[in-house]
Amino acid sequence: MTPFEALGLDQPLLHAISDLGFENPSEVQEKAIPILLAKETDLVALAQTGTGKTAAFGFPLIQKIHVESRTTQGLILSPTRELCLQITNEIQLYSKYMKGLNTVAIYGGASISEQAKKIKKGAQIVVATPGRMKDMIGRGMVDISKIDYCILDEADEMLNMGFYEDIKDILSNTPQEKSTWLFSATMPKEVSSIAKKFMYKPHEITVGEKNTGATTVQHEHYVVGGRDRYPALKRLADANPGIFSVVFCRTKRDTQKVAEKLIEDGYNAGALHGDLSQNQRDLVMNAFRKKQIQMLVATDVAARGIDVDDITHVINYQLPDEIETYTHRSGRTGRAGKSGISMVIVTRSELRKIKAIEKKIKQDFIEKKIPTGIEICEIQLYHLTRSIKDTPINEEIEGYLPAINDVLKDVDREELIKKIVSVEFTRFYNYYSKTRDLNAAGSHSEGKERSGKGNYESTGDGSVRYFINVGERDGFDWMSLKDFLKENLGLDKEDIYKVDTKDSFSFFNTDDSLTPLVLEIFTDFKVDGRFINVEVSTKPGRGGKSKKRNRGRRDDRRGRGGSKGRNASNFKGGKNKSGKRKNKNRKGFV
Ligand code: AMP
């Protein structure tokens, strides 16, 4: 008896499982399948992506479907279109020997009438995203009033994405006596409240470790100065020549910017975020799957459901706000029994977040150093040598060999090797040989970070004071201005200090290492059509008048015109009619 047979699975499934080459059930499969096969029950399973959870609910669901009936019997809800398609694909693979079993995917961004047609032909299993499902129920295009099984996959993600109301509506169209199986990577209170509200005495299972036995994710962090995130990212990529990675940024704007910079710097990179059309996203994802893109720079929302098995590295360019999100990010690597590395680029002030994550994931981070320029050159050199050794010989060259030999007749073997390697290596060497160390001096125990001491005028205590052209007239007080700066700069509260608001302008300080970041973000920065101008102030302390100097700032800009839009005097965006700020949590003023 095979291990899958022992779980109670029938022949058509066992046949498909053997085609897929699955040898042993994963932990979640071992725990869930026998329960779900044995009786009609609700189930709550705490399991991450990559644990084999699709099969954990897919196998029993497939076995329980009555293929002779065309009625929709199983509904699987998933947060994203990508995941919806992946689940559909997996279910179709698992059920390939179940003649007459139809699984149909319904999701936004594709023709609704095409999807309705497929449903009409008879789909015993429907895999859907909540928005499209609700839409189709409303239009009478799908009937889920007779389903026996409803599966909520990645329930925490669905709730994160604001699908609570949609899920509630969808469930109200299903029969009370169905079984509900909920899968979630985390169990925030919103998920447990769904379980309480919509499920009856669910069986609970928790899967500790990820996937089929051998999977491991190593967590590493690299402490750098605030302005060194990008060069650090490049070094991490260069130090891992075969990298196939997802790089997570916090905002769409950063995602786009980092991807553009990487492309400009010659990396195979692409951006994935919500401002792209579905078509653009599909193109990026296809290129990523084909590994034409090695570094996929993504926001958390856009990256949900990415199911690509070979991701070698997840790079947290910035840490997420929620610790839970880190779990989702790192779960993109180390899938399907492979190992992976999750790297976090942090500033000294973010180190306490690492501690909080360690507690949450019950795993320690390894503090690593960003490789020096010379170390990268070495890595690249050996990588290059190995690739030359492994390059298959193109036999077409044969005919040209006499002529080639003739050209090279005076070059001995050693010299020839040096020359071949130099073709590629010199590019790296020229770039890296004289670069500085990016590692911040401060770490867990050391003193203040000083690595980023740049060309900016420091107040003498390692901090820089800035002038900003908004003030109380725009509805700011020191606290709200700090919030505004914090969010737009992607910094922590404590990174911004000595905020002092005047009538039409204000001042604030950051550590000098953050000055390039501050000036870069506030270059051509507009809110409500008004340019927000931030400049280094020459007065060190609180208050004082700015001479509005901004050393080194405009030089960084690439062909973006001069200092346009400086006089935005009728700006009133910060206030509503009563002169109060409209919304505390916004990034802009409106
Ligand atoms: P999932 O957690 O459902 O996204 O599954 C992650 C990957 O593991 C998918 O590519 C599955 O095809 C694969 N997988 C699922 N179960 C097994 C198993 N028992 N053995 C090997 N691979 C599996």
Coordinates of C-alpha atoms and ligand atoms in Angstrom, one line a residue:
M1 CA 0.0 0.0 0.0
T2 CA 1.4 3.4 -1.0
P3 CA 1.4 6.2 1.6
F4 CA -1.3 8.0 -0.3
E5 CA -3.4 4.8 -0.5
A6 CA -3.1 4.6 3.3
L7 CA -4.8 7.9 3.6
G8 CA -7.9 6.4 1.9
L9 CA -7.5 7.8 -1.6
D10 CA -9.0 5.9 -4.6
Q11 CA -7.4 4.6 -7.8
P12 CA -8.0 7.6 -10.2
L13 CA -6.4 9.9 -7.7
L14 CA -3.5 7.5 -6.9
H15 CA -2.8 7.2 -10.5
A16 CA -2.6 11.0 -11.0
I17 CA -0.5 11.3 -7.9
S18 CA 2.0 8.8 -9.2
D19 CA 2.1 10.7 -12.5
L20 CA 2.9 13.8 -10.6
G21 CA 5.7 12.0 -8.8
F22 CA 4.5 12.8 -5.3
E23 CA 6.0 10.1 -3.1
N24 CA 4.9 11.0 0.4
P25 CA 2.0 13.1 1.6
S26 CA 3.0 16.4 3.2
E27 CA 2.1 17.1 6.8
V28 CA -1.0 19.0 6.0
Q29 CA -2.1 16.3 3.6
E30 CA -1.5 13.6 6.2
K31 CA -3.5 15.5 8.8
A32 CA -6.4 16.7 6.6
I33 CA -7.1 14.0 4.1
P34 CA -8.2 11.2 6.4
I35 CA -10.5 13.5 8.4
L36 CA -12.1 15.0 5.3
L37 CA -12.6 11.6 3.7
A38 CA -14.0 9.9 6.8
K39 CA -16.9 12.3 7.5
E40 CA -18.7 15.4 6.6
T41 CA -17.1 18.1 8.8
D42 CA -15.9 21.6 8.9
L43 CA -12.2 22.2 9.1
V44 CA -9.8 25.0 10.0
A45 CA -6.2 24.3 8.8
L46 CA -3.4 26.6 9.6
A47 CA -1.0 26.0 6.7
Q48 CA 1.1 28.3 4.5
T49 CA 1.5 28.3 0.8
G50 CA 3.9 25.7 -0.3
T51 CA 2.8 23.1 2.3
G52 CA 0.8 21.2 -0.3
K53 CA -2.5 22.5 1.0
T54 CA -4.1 22.6 -2.4
A55 CA -3.9 18.8 -2.6
A56 CA -4.9 18.6 1.1
F57 CA -8.3 19.9 0.2
G58 CA -8.2 19.0 -3.5
F59 CA -7.8 15.2 -3.1
P60 CA -10.8 14.7 -0.8
L61 CA -12.9 17.2 -2.7
I62 CA -12.3 15.4 -6.0
Q63 CA -13.0 12.0 -4.4
K64 CA -16.3 13.2 -3.0
I65 CA -17.7 14.8 -6.1
H66 CA -20.4 12.9 -8.0
V67 CA -19.3 13.1 -11.5
E68 CA -22.5 11.7 -13.0
S69 CA -24.2 14.9 -11.8
R70 CA -23.4 18.2 -13.5
T71 CA -24.5 20.3 -10.6
T72 CA -21.9 22.5 -8.9
Q73 CA -20.9 20.7 -5.8
G74 CA -17.7 22.3 -4.7
L75 CA -16.7 26.0 -4.5
I76 CA -13.1 27.1 -3.8
L77 CA -12.6 30.8 -3.0
S78 CA -9.1 32.3 -3.4
P79 CA -7.8 35.8 -3.0
T80 CA -6.2 36.4 -6.4
R81 CA -6.6 35.5 -10.0
E82 CA -3.1 33.9 -10.1
L83 CA -3.9 31.6 -7.2
C84 CA -7.3 30.9 -8.6
L85 CA -5.7 29.7 -11.9
Q86 CA -3.1 27.7 -10.0
I87 CA -5.7 25.9 -7.9
T88 CA -7.7 25.2 -11.0
N89 CA -4.7 23.8 -12.8
E90 CA -3.7 21.6 -9.8
I91 CA -7.3 20.3 -9.4
Q92 CA -7.3 19.5 -13.1
L93 CA -4.0 17.6 -12.8
Y94 CA -5.2 15.7 -9.8
S95 CA -8.5 14.8 -11.4
K96 CA -7.2 13.8 -14.9
Y97 CA -8.4 10.2 -14.5
M98 CA -11.9 11.3 -13.2
K99 CA -13.8 11.3 -16.5
G100 CA -16.6 13.9 -16.6
L101 CA -15.2 16.1 -13.8
N102 CA -15.1 19.7 -14.8
T103 CA -13.3 22.4 -12.9
V104 CA -13.9 26.0 -14.0
A105 CA -12.0 29.1 -12.9
I106 CA -13.8 32.4 -12.5
Y107 CA -11.9 35.6 -11.9
G108 CA -11.9 39.2 -12.7
G109 CA -10.1 40.8 -15.7
A110 CA -11.3 38.2 -18.2
S111 CA -14.5 37.8 -20.2
I112 CA -17.4 37.1 -17.8
S113 CA -19.6 35.7 -20.6
E114 CA -16.9 33.1 -21.6
Q115 CA -16.7 32.0 -17.9
A116 CA -20.5 31.9 -17.7
K117 CA -20.5 29.6 -20.8
K118 CA -18.1 27.2 -19.2
I119 CA -20.2 27.1 -16.0
K120 CA -23.3 26.5 -18.0
K121 CA -21.8 23.4 -19.6
G122 CA -21.6 21.9 -16.1
A123 CA -18.8 22.5 -13.6
Q124 CA -18.9 20.3 -10.5
I125 CA -16.0 22.4 -9.0
V126 CA -15.8 26.2 -9.3
V127 CA -12.6 28.0 -8.3
A128 CA -13.3 31.7 -7.9
T129 CA -12.1 35.1 -6.7
P130 CA -14.7 36.7 -4.4
G131 CA -15.4 39.8 -6.5
R132 CA -16.1 38.0 -9.7
M133 CA -18.1 35.3 -7.9
K134 CA -20.3 37.8 -6.3
D135 CA -20.8 39.5 -9.6
M136 CA -21.8 36.2 -11.3
I137 CA -24.2 35.3 -8.6
G138 CA -25.8 38.7 -8.9
R139 CA -26.3 38.1 -12.7
G140 CA -27.6 34.6 -12.2
M141 CA -24.6 33.1 -14.1
V142 CA -23.7 30.6 -11.4
D143 CA -25.7 28.6 -9.0
I144 CA -24.0 27.6 -5.7
S145 CA -27.2 26.9 -3.8
K146 CA -26.6 23.1 -3.9
I147 CA -22.9 22.9 -3.1
D148 CA -21.7 20.4 -0.5
Y149 CA -18.2 21.8 0.0
C150 CA -17.0 25.3 0.3
I151 CA -13.2 25.9 0.6
L152 CA -11.8 29.3 1.7
D153 CA -8.2 29.3 0.6
E154 CA -5.7 31.8 2.0
A155 CA -8.5 33.1 4.2
D156 CA -6.3 35.7 5.9
E157 CA -5.2 37.1 2.5
M158 CA -8.8 37.3 1.4
L159 CA -9.7 39.3 4.5
N160 CA -6.6 41.4 4.2
M161 CA -7.7 42.4 0.7
G162 CA -11.1 43.5 2.0
F163 CA -13.2 40.6 0.8
Y164 CA -15.1 40.1 4.1
E165 CA -18.4 41.4 2.9
D166 CA -18.1 39.6 -0.5
I167 CA -17.4 36.3 1.3
K168 CA -20.3 36.8 3.6
D169 CA -22.6 37.5 0.7
I170 CA -21.3 34.5 -1.2
L171 CA -21.7 32.2 1.8
S172 CA -25.3 33.4 2.2
N173 CA -26.0 31.9 -1.2
T174 CA -24.8 28.5 -0.1
P175 CA -26.7 25.8 1.8
Q176 CA -26.4 25.7 5.5
E177 CA -25.6 22.0 5.7
K178 CA -22.5 22.2 3.4
S179 CA -19.0 21.5 4.8
T180 CA -16.6 24.5 5.0
W181 CA -12.9 24.0 4.9
L182 CA -10.8 27.0 5.7
F183 CA -7.1 27.3 5.0
S184 CA -5.1 30.1 6.3
A185 CA -1.4 30.9 6.9
T186 CA -2.2 32.9 9.9
M187 CA -5.0 33.2 12.3
P188 CA -5.8 36.8 13.0
K189 CA -9.0 37.5 14.8
E190 CA -10.9 38.3 11.6
V191 CA -10.2 34.8 10.4
S192 CA -11.2 33.1 13.6
S193 CA -14.4 35.2 13.7
I194 CA -15.3 33.9 10.2
A195 CA -14.6 30.4 11.5
K196 CA -16.9 31.1 14.5
K197 CA -19.6 32.7 12.5
F198 CA -19.8 30.4 9.5
M199 CA -18.5 27.0 10.7
Y200 CA -19.8 24.3 13.0
K201 CA -17.4 22.7 15.4
P202 CA -14.5 22.7 12.9
H203 CA -11.7 20.2 13.2
E204 CA -8.5 22.2 13.7
I205 CA -5.1 21.3 12.3
T206 CA -1.9 23.2 12.4
V207 CA 1.1 22.5 10.2
G208 CA 4.3 23.5 11.8
E209 CA 7.0 23.3 9.2
K210 CA 6.5 24.1 5.6
N211 CA 6.0 21.6 2.8
T212 CA 7.1 18.1 2.1
G213 CA 9.8 17.4 4.6
A214 CA 13.0 19.1 3.5
T215 CA 11.8 22.6 2.9
T216 CA 13.8 25.3 4.8
V217 CA 13.9 29.0 4.5
Q218 CA 16.9 30.8 6.0
H219 CA 16.2 34.3 7.2
E220 CA 19.0 36.8 6.9
H221 CA 19.3 40.5 7.6
Y222 CA 21.7 43.1 6.4
V223 CA 22.1 46.4 8.3
V224 CA 22.8 49.4 6.0
G225 CA 22.4 53.1 6.0
G226 CA 19.0 54.4 4.8
R227 CA 20.4 55.7 1.6
D228 CA 22.2 52.5 0.8
R229 CA 19.2 50.2 0.3
Y230 CA 19.5 50.3 -3.4
P231 CA 23.2 49.7 -3.8
A232 CA 22.9 47.0 -1.2
L233 CA 20.2 45.3 -3.2
K234 CA 22.4 45.4 -6.3
R235 CA 25.2 43.8 -4.3
L236 CA 23.0 41.1 -3.0
A237 CA 22.0 40.3 -6.6
D238 CA 25.5 40.4 -7.9
A239 CA 26.7 38.2 -5.0
N240 CA 24.2 35.6 -6.1
P241 CA 24.6 35.2 -9.8
G242 CA 21.9 32.6 -10.3
I243 CA 19.4 34.6 -8.3
F244 CA 15.7 34.2 -9.2
S245 CA 13.9 36.4 -6.7
V246 CA 11.0 38.5 -5.6
V247 CA 12.0 41.9 -4.2
F248 CA 9.3 43.3 -2.0
C249 CA 8.8 47.1 -1.6
R250 CA 6.2 48.8 0.5
T251 CA 4.6 51.1 -2.0
K252 CA 3.7 51.0 -5.7
R253 CA 5.9 54.0 -6.2
D254 CA 9.0 52.4 -4.7
T255 CA 8.2 49.2 -6.6
Q256 CA 8.2 51.0 -9.9
K257 CA 11.2 53.0 -9.0
V258 CA 13.4 50.2 -7.9
A259 CA 12.4 48.0 -10.9
E260 CA 13.2 50.9 -13.3
K261 CA 16.6 51.5 -11.7
L262 CA 17.5 47.8 -11.8
I263 CA 16.5 47.7 -15.5
E264 CA 18.5 50.8 -16.2
D265 CA 21.5 49.2 -14.4
G266 CA 21.3 46.2 -16.6
Y267 CA 19.4 43.6 -14.4
N268 CA 16.7 41.4 -15.7
A269 CA 14.0 43.0 -13.6
G270 CA 10.3 43.7 -13.8
A271 CA 7.7 45.5 -11.7
L272 CA 4.4 44.0 -10.4
H273 CA 2.0 46.3 -8.7
G274 CA -1.6 47.4 -8.7
D275 CA -1.2 50.3 -11.1
L276 CA -0.4 48.0 -14.0
S277 CA -3.2 46.7 -16.2
Q278 CA -4.1 43.0 -16.0
N279 CA -2.4 42.6 -19.4
Q280 CA 0.8 44.2 -18.2
R281 CA 0.8 42.1 -15.1
D282 CA 0.3 38.9 -17.2
L283 CA 3.2 39.9 -19.4
V284 CA 5.5 40.4 -16.3
M285 CA 4.3 37.1 -14.7
N286 CA 4.9 35.2 -17.9
A287 CA 8.4 36.6 -18.3
F288 CA 9.1 35.8 -14.6
R289 CA 7.8 32.2 -15.0
K290 CA 10.1 31.8 -18.0
K291 CA 12.9 33.2 -15.9
Q292 CA 13.4 36.0 -18.4
I293 CA 12.9 38.2 -15.3
Q294 CA 15.3 37.3 -12.5
M295 CA 14.2 40.0 -10.1
L296 CA 10.5 40.6 -9.8
V297 CA 10.0 43.8 -7.8
A298 CA 6.5 43.6 -6.3
T299 CA 4.1 45.0 -3.8
D300 CA 2.6 42.7 -1.2
V301 CA -0.9 42.8 -2.7
A302 CA 0.3 42.2 -6.3
A303 CA 2.6 39.3 -5.3
R304 CA -0.1 37.4 -3.4
G305 CA -0.7 34.0 -4.9
I306 CA 2.5 34.0 -6.9
D307 CA 3.1 30.3 -7.2
V308 CA 6.5 29.8 -8.8
D309 CA 8.4 27.0 -7.2
D310 CA 12.0 27.8 -7.9
I311 CA 12.3 31.2 -6.3
T312 CA 15.8 31.2 -4.7
H313 CA 15.6 34.5 -2.8
V314 CA 13.0 36.7 -1.3
I315 CA 14.4 40.2 -0.8
N316 CA 12.7 42.5 1.6
Y317 CA 13.9 45.9 0.2
Q318 CA 11.8 47.4 2.9
L319 CA 10.1 45.6 5.8
P320 CA 6.4 45.3 5.7
D321 CA 4.2 47.2 8.3
E322 CA 2.6 44.0 9.5
I323 CA 4.7 41.1 10.8
E324 CA 2.2 38.7 9.2
T325 CA 3.0 40.0 5.8
Y326 CA 6.6 38.9 6.3
T327 CA 5.5 35.3 6.7
H328 CA 3.7 35.6 3.3
R329 CA 6.7 37.2 1.7
S330 CA 9.2 34.6 2.9
G331 CA 6.7 31.8 2.0
R332 CA 7.3 32.6 -1.7
T333 CA 10.6 30.8 -1.5
G334 CA 11.4 27.4 -0.1
R335 CA 8.5 25.9 -1.8
A336 CA 7.9 22.3 -2.9
G337 CA 10.7 20.8 -0.9
K338 CA 13.3 23.3 -2.0
S339 CA 15.3 25.5 0.2
G340 CA 15.3 29.3 0.0
I341 CA 16.6 32.5 1.5
S342 CA 14.7 35.4 2.8
M343 CA 16.9 38.5 3.0
V344 CA 15.9 41.7 4.7
I345 CA 17.6 45.0 4.2
V346 CA 17.2 47.0 7.3
T347 CA 18.4 50.3 8.8
R348 CA 19.7 50.3 12.4
S349 CA 16.4 51.8 13.6
E350 CA 14.5 48.9 12.2
L351 CA 16.4 46.2 14.1
R352 CA 13.7 45.9 16.7
K353 CA 11.3 44.8 14.0
I354 CA 13.6 41.9 13.2
K355 CA 13.3 40.8 16.9
A356 CA 9.5 40.9 16.6
I357 CA 9.6 38.8 13.4
E358 CA 11.9 36.3 15.0
K359 CA 9.4 35.9 17.8
K360 CA 6.6 35.4 15.4
I361 CA 8.3 33.0 13.0
K362 CA 10.0 31.2 15.9
Q363 CA 13.3 31.3 13.9
D364 CA 16.4 33.4 14.3
F365 CA 17.7 35.7 11.7
I366 CA 21.3 35.5 10.7
E367 CA 23.0 38.9 10.6
K368 CA 25.0 39.0 7.5
K369 CA 27.3 41.6 5.9
I370 CA 26.7 43.1 2.5
P371 CA 29.6 41.8 0.4
T372 CA 32.3 44.2 -0.3
G373 CA 33.1 45.2 -3.9
I374 CA 36.1 42.9 -4.0
E375 CA 34.1 39.9 -2.6
I376 CA 31.6 40.4 -5.4
C377 CA 34.3 40.5 -8.0
E378 CA 35.6 37.2 -6.6
I379 CA 32.2 35.6 -6.7
Q380 CA 31.6 36.8 -10.2
L381 CA 35.0 35.6 -11.3
Y382 CA 34.5 32.0 -10.1
H383 CA 31.0 32.0 -11.4
L384 CA 32.2 33.1 -14.8
T385 CA 34.9 30.4 -14.8
R386 CA 32.4 27.7 -13.9
S387 CA 30.0 28.9 -16.7
I388 CA 32.8 28.8 -19.2
K389 CA 33.6 25.3 -18.1
D390 CA 29.9 24.3 -18.4
T391 CA 29.2 26.0 -21.7
P392 CA 28.3 23.4 -24.3
I393 CA 30.5 23.6 -27.3
N394 CA 28.8 24.8 -30.5
E395 CA 30.1 22.5 -33.2
E396 CA 29.4 25.1 -35.8
I397 CA 32.7 26.7 -34.6
E398 CA 34.7 23.7 -36.0
G399 CA 35.0 25.2 -39.5
Y400 CA 36.3 28.5 -38.2
L401 CA 38.9 27.0 -35.8
P402 CA 41.9 27.2 -38.1
A403 CA 41.4 30.9 -38.6
I404 CA 40.7 31.4 -34.9
N405 CA 43.8 29.4 -34.0
D406 CA 45.8 31.5 -36.4
V407 CA 44.7 34.8 -34.7
L408 CA 45.5 33.4 -31.3
K409 CA 48.7 31.5 -32.2
D410 CA 51.0 33.8 -30.1
V411 CA 48.8 33.7 -27.0
D412 CA 49.6 31.0 -24.5
R413 CA 47.0 29.1 -22.4
E414 CA 47.4 31.2 -19.3
E415 CA 47.1 34.4 -21.1
L416 CA 44.2 33.2 -23.1
I417 CA 42.3 32.2 -19.9
K418 CA 43.0 35.7 -18.5
K419 CA 41.8 37.3 -21.6
I420 CA 38.6 35.3 -21.9
V421 CA 37.7 35.9 -18.2
S422 CA 38.5 39.6 -18.5
V423 CA 35.9 40.1 -21.2
E424 CA 33.2 39.9 -18.6
F425 CA 35.1 40.4 -15.4
T426 CA 36.5 43.8 -16.1
R427 CA 32.9 45.3 -16.2
F428 CA 32.4 44.1 -12.5
Y429 CA 35.9 45.1 -11.5
N430 CA 35.7 48.6 -12.9
Y431 CA 32.4 49.1 -11.1
Y432 CA 33.2 47.5 -7.8
S433 CA 36.9 47.8 -7.2
K434 CA 36.8 51.2 -5.5
T435 CA 33.4 51.1 -3.8
R436 CA 33.0 51.6 -0.1
D437 CA 31.6 49.2 2.6
L438 CA 27.8 49.5 2.7
N439 CA 27.4 47.9 6.1
A440 CA 26.2 50.2 8.8
A441 CA 28.5 50.5 11.7
G442 CA 25.7 50.1 14.2
S443 CA 24.1 46.7 14.7
H444 CA 22.4 45.2 17.7
S445 CA 24.9 46.3 20.2
E446 CA 27.1 48.9 18.5
G447 CA 26.7 52.6 18.5
K448 CA 25.1 54.9 16.1
E449 CA 25.3 54.3 12.4
R450 CA 27.8 56.5 10.6
S451 CA 28.3 54.7 7.3
G452 CA 26.2 57.1 5.4
K453 CA 28.1 60.3 6.3
G454 CA 27.6 62.1 3.0
N455 CA 28.2 65.5 1.6
Y456 CA 25.3 67.0 3.5
E457 CA 25.7 69.6 6.1
S458 CA 25.4 67.9 9.5
T459 CA 24.2 69.8 12.5
G460 CA 27.3 68.4 14.3
D461 CA 25.4 65.6 16.1
G462 CA 25.1 63.5 13.0
S463 CA 21.7 64.9 12.0
V464 CA 20.6 67.2 9.2
R465 CA 17.9 69.8 9.5
Y466 CA 15.5 70.4 6.6
F467 CA 13.2 73.2 5.4
I468 CA 9.8 72.1 3.9
N469 CA 7.4 74.5 2.3
V470 CA 4.3 73.4 4.1
G471 CA 3.1 74.6 7.5
E472 CA 0.2 75.3 9.8
R473 CA -1.5 77.2 7.0
D474 CA -1.7 73.9 5.2
G475 CA -3.3 72.2 8.2
F476 CA -0.3 70.6 9.7
D477 CA 0.9 70.5 13.3
W478 CA 4.1 68.8 14.2
M479 CA 2.5 65.5 14.8
S480 CA 0.6 65.4 11.5
L481 CA 3.7 66.6 9.6
K482 CA 5.7 63.8 11.2
D483 CA 3.1 61.3 10.1
F484 CA 3.1 62.8 6.6
L485 CA 6.9 62.6 6.4
K486 CA 7.1 59.2 7.9
E487 CA 4.7 57.7 5.4
N488 CA 6.1 59.3 2.3
L489 CA 9.7 58.6 3.2
G490 CA 8.9 55.0 4.3
L491 CA 10.7 55.7 7.6
D492 CA 9.9 55.1 11.2
K493 CA 8.7 57.7 13.5
E494 CA 11.9 57.9 15.4
D495 CA 13.8 58.6 12.2
I496 CA 12.2 62.0 11.9
Y497 CA 12.6 64.4 14.8
K498 CA 12.7 68.1 15.9
V499 CA 9.6 68.7 13.7
D500 CA 8.8 72.4 14.0
T501 CA 5.9 73.9 12.1
K502 CA 5.6 77.6 11.2
D503 CA 2.8 79.3 9.4
S504 CA 3.8 78.6 5.8
F505 CA 6.8 76.4 6.2
S506 CA 8.3 73.9 8.7
F507 CA 11.6 72.3 9.8
F508 CA 12.5 68.7 10.7
N509 CA 15.6 66.6 11.2
T510 CA 16.8 63.2 10.2
D511 CA 20.2 61.4 10.7
D512 CA 22.6 62.6 8.0
S513 CA 22.7 59.1 6.5
L514 CA 19.0 59.6 5.4
T515 CA 19.6 62.9 3.6
P516 CA 20.0 61.5 0.1
L517 CA 16.8 59.5 0.6
V518 CA 14.8 62.5 1.9
L519 CA 16.0 64.7 -1.0
E520 CA 15.4 62.1 -3.6
I521 CA 11.9 61.3 -2.5
F522 CA 11.0 65.0 -2.3
T523 CA 12.4 65.7 -5.8
D524 CA 9.5 66.7 -8.1
F525 CA 7.2 65.6 -5.3
K526 CA 3.6 66.8 -5.9
V527 CA 0.5 66.7 -3.8
D528 CA -2.7 68.1 -5.3
G529 CA -0.7 69.5 -8.1
R530 CA 1.5 71.5 -5.7
F531 CA 5.2 70.8 -5.5
I532 CA 6.4 70.0 -2.0
N533 CA 9.9 71.4 -1.6
V534 CA 12.4 70.0 0.9
E535 CA 15.8 71.5 1.2
V536 CA 18.7 71.2 3.6
S537 CA 18.5 74.1 6.1
T538 CA 21.7 75.7 7.2
K539 CA 20.4 76.5 10.7
P540 CA 21.2 73.5 12.9
G541 CA 18.8 73.8 15.8
R542 CA 15.0 74.1 16.1
G543 CA 13.4 76.9 14.0
G544 CA 15.7 79.3 12.3
K545 CA 15.5 80.6 8.8
S546 CA 16.5 78.4 5.8
K547 CA 18.9 79.6 3.2
K548 CA 17.2 76.9 1.1
R549 CA 20.4 75.1 0.1
N550 CA 20.1 71.7 -1.3
R551 CA 23.5 70.5 -2.0
G552 CA 23.9 67.5 -4.3
R553 CA 20.2 67.4 -5.0
R554 CA 19.4 68.5 -8.5
D555 CA 22.5 66.8 -9.8
D556 CA 20.9 63.5 -9.1
R557 CA 18.0 64.1 -11.4
R558 CA 17.9 62.6 -14.8
G559 CA 16.4 64.8 -17.5
R560 CA 13.5 65.9 -15.4
G561 CA 13.6 69.6 -16.0
G562 CA 14.4 72.3 -13.6
S563 CA 12.8 73.6 -10.5
K564 CA 9.3 73.9 -11.8
G565 CA 6.2 74.7 -9.8
R566 CA 7.8 76.4 -6.8
N567 CA 5.0 78.9 -6.3
A568 CA 2.0 77.0 -5.2
S569 CA 0.5 79.7 -3.0
N570 CA -3.2 78.7 -3.2
F571 CA -2.6 75.3 -1.8
K572 CA -5.3 74.5 0.8
G573 CA -5.2 70.7 0.5
G574 CA -4.4 70.1 4.2
K575 CA -7.7 71.4 5.5
N576 CA -11.3 70.8 5.2
K577 CA -13.8 73.6 5.6
S578 CA -13.4 73.9 9.3
G579 CA -9.7 74.1 9.0
K580 CA -9.1 70.6 10.4
R581 CA -7.1 67.9 8.6
K582 CA -9.3 65.6 6.7
N583 CA -7.8 62.2 7.3
K584 CA -5.0 61.3 9.7
N585 CA -3.8 58.3 7.8
R586 CA -3.4 59.5 4.3
K587 CA -0.1 59.7 2.4
G588 CA -0.9 62.9 0.7
F589 CA -3.1 65.7 2.0
V590 CA -6.3 64.5 0.6
Ligands
AMP1 P1 0.6 24.3 -2.4 O1 1.0 24.5 -0.9 O2 -0.7 23.6 -2.6 O3 0.7 25.6 -3.1 O4 1.7 23.3 -3.0 C1 3.0 23.6 -3.3 C2 3.6 22.7 -4.4 O5 3.9 21.4 -3.8 C3 2.8 22.4 -5.6 O6 3.6 22.7 -6.7 C4 2.4 21.0 -5.5 O7 2.3 20.4 -6.8 C5 3.5 20.4 -4.7 N1 3.1 19.2 -3.9 C6 1.9 19.1 -3.2 N2 1.9 17.9 -2.5 C7 3.1 17.3 -2.7 C8 3.6 16.1 -2.3 N3 3.0 15.3 -1.4 N4 4.9 15.8 -2.7 C9 5.6 16.6 -3.5 N5 5.1 17.8 -3.9 C10 3.8 18.2 -3.6

